[in-house]
Coordinates of C-alpha atoms in Angstrom, one line a residue:
M1 CA 8.5 39.6 -19.6
M2 CA 11.7 37.5 -19.5
P3 CA 12.2 34.7 -22.1
G4 CA 11.2 31.3 -20.7
I5 CA 8.7 32.6 -18.2
L6 CA 5.2 31.3 -18.7
N7 CA 2.1 33.2 -17.6
P8 CA 0.1 30.5 -15.8
R9 CA -3.3 32.0 -16.5
P10 CA -3.5 31.2 -20.2
F11 CA -2.0 27.8 -19.5
L12 CA -4.7 27.1 -16.9
N13 CA -7.3 28.1 -19.4
T14 CA -6.1 25.4 -21.8
L15 CA -6.9 22.8 -19.1
L16 CA -10.5 23.8 -18.8
G17 CA -12.8 20.7 -19.3
K18 CA -9.9 18.3 -18.4
N19 CA -9.7 16.0 -15.4
V20 CA -7.1 17.2 -13.0
A21 CA -5.6 16.2 -9.6
V22 CA -4.9 19.1 -7.2
S23 CA -2.7 18.7 -4.1
L24 CA -3.1 21.3 -1.3
K25 CA -0.3 22.5 0.9
W26 CA -1.4 20.4 3.9
G27 CA -1.7 17.1 2.0
M28 CA -5.3 16.9 0.9
K29 CA -5.9 15.9 -2.8
Y30 CA -8.8 16.7 -5.0
F31 CA -9.6 14.9 -8.3
G32 CA -12.2 16.3 -10.7
K33 CA -12.9 18.2 -13.9
L34 CA -11.5 21.8 -14.1
V35 CA -14.5 24.0 -15.1
Q36 CA -13.4 27.5 -14.1
V37 CA -10.3 29.6 -13.4
D38 CA -10.8 33.2 -12.2
K39 CA -8.5 36.2 -12.5
Y40 CA -6.9 35.3 -9.1
M41 CA -6.3 31.7 -10.4
N42 CA -8.8 30.2 -8.0
L43 CA -10.0 26.9 -9.3
A44 CA -13.5 25.4 -9.7
L45 CA -13.8 21.6 -10.1
E46 CA -16.9 19.4 -10.8
D47 CA -17.5 15.7 -10.0
V48 CA -14.9 16.0 -7.2
T49 CA -13.3 13.3 -5.0
E50 CA -11.5 14.4 -1.9
I51 CA -8.6 12.3 -0.6
V52 CA -7.4 12.8 3.0
D53 CA -4.5 10.8 4.4
G54 CA -4.7 8.4 1.4
T55 CA -8.4 7.6 2.1
R56 CA -11.4 8.8 0.1
S57 CA -13.0 11.3 2.3
R58 CA -16.0 12.5 0.3
N59 CA -17.5 13.2 -3.1
A60 CA -19.0 16.5 -4.2
T61 CA -20.6 17.8 -7.3
Q62 CA -18.5 21.1 -7.1
E63 CA -15.6 22.4 -5.2
K64 CA -13.8 25.8 -5.2
L65 CA -10.1 25.9 -4.3
K66 CA -8.2 29.1 -3.5
S67 CA -5.0 29.4 -5.5
Q68 CA -2.9 30.2 -2.4
K69 CA -3.7 26.8 -0.9
C70 CA -2.8 24.8 -4.0
K71 CA 0.6 23.2 -4.2
L72 CA 0.5 21.1 -7.4
M73 CA -1.9 20.4 -10.2
K74 CA -1.6 17.8 -12.9
V75 CA -3.8 16.5 -15.7
I76 CA -4.9 12.9 -15.2

């Protein structure tokens, strides 16, 4: 491993239980609590709010997001 390169899996595990915002590649956003990260870095969120085109689309108790579709995630 080269110096300065961070393995994202342990980093994502430090975010478990925190509220995050996840932006998908095609513009949708999800806000919720990160509760699980699997070995493929897929995400599971609880108490989720979905935002489409700047408007609240729906609320869900749980949502699973494939890592390939995620563009950005930040702690809120």
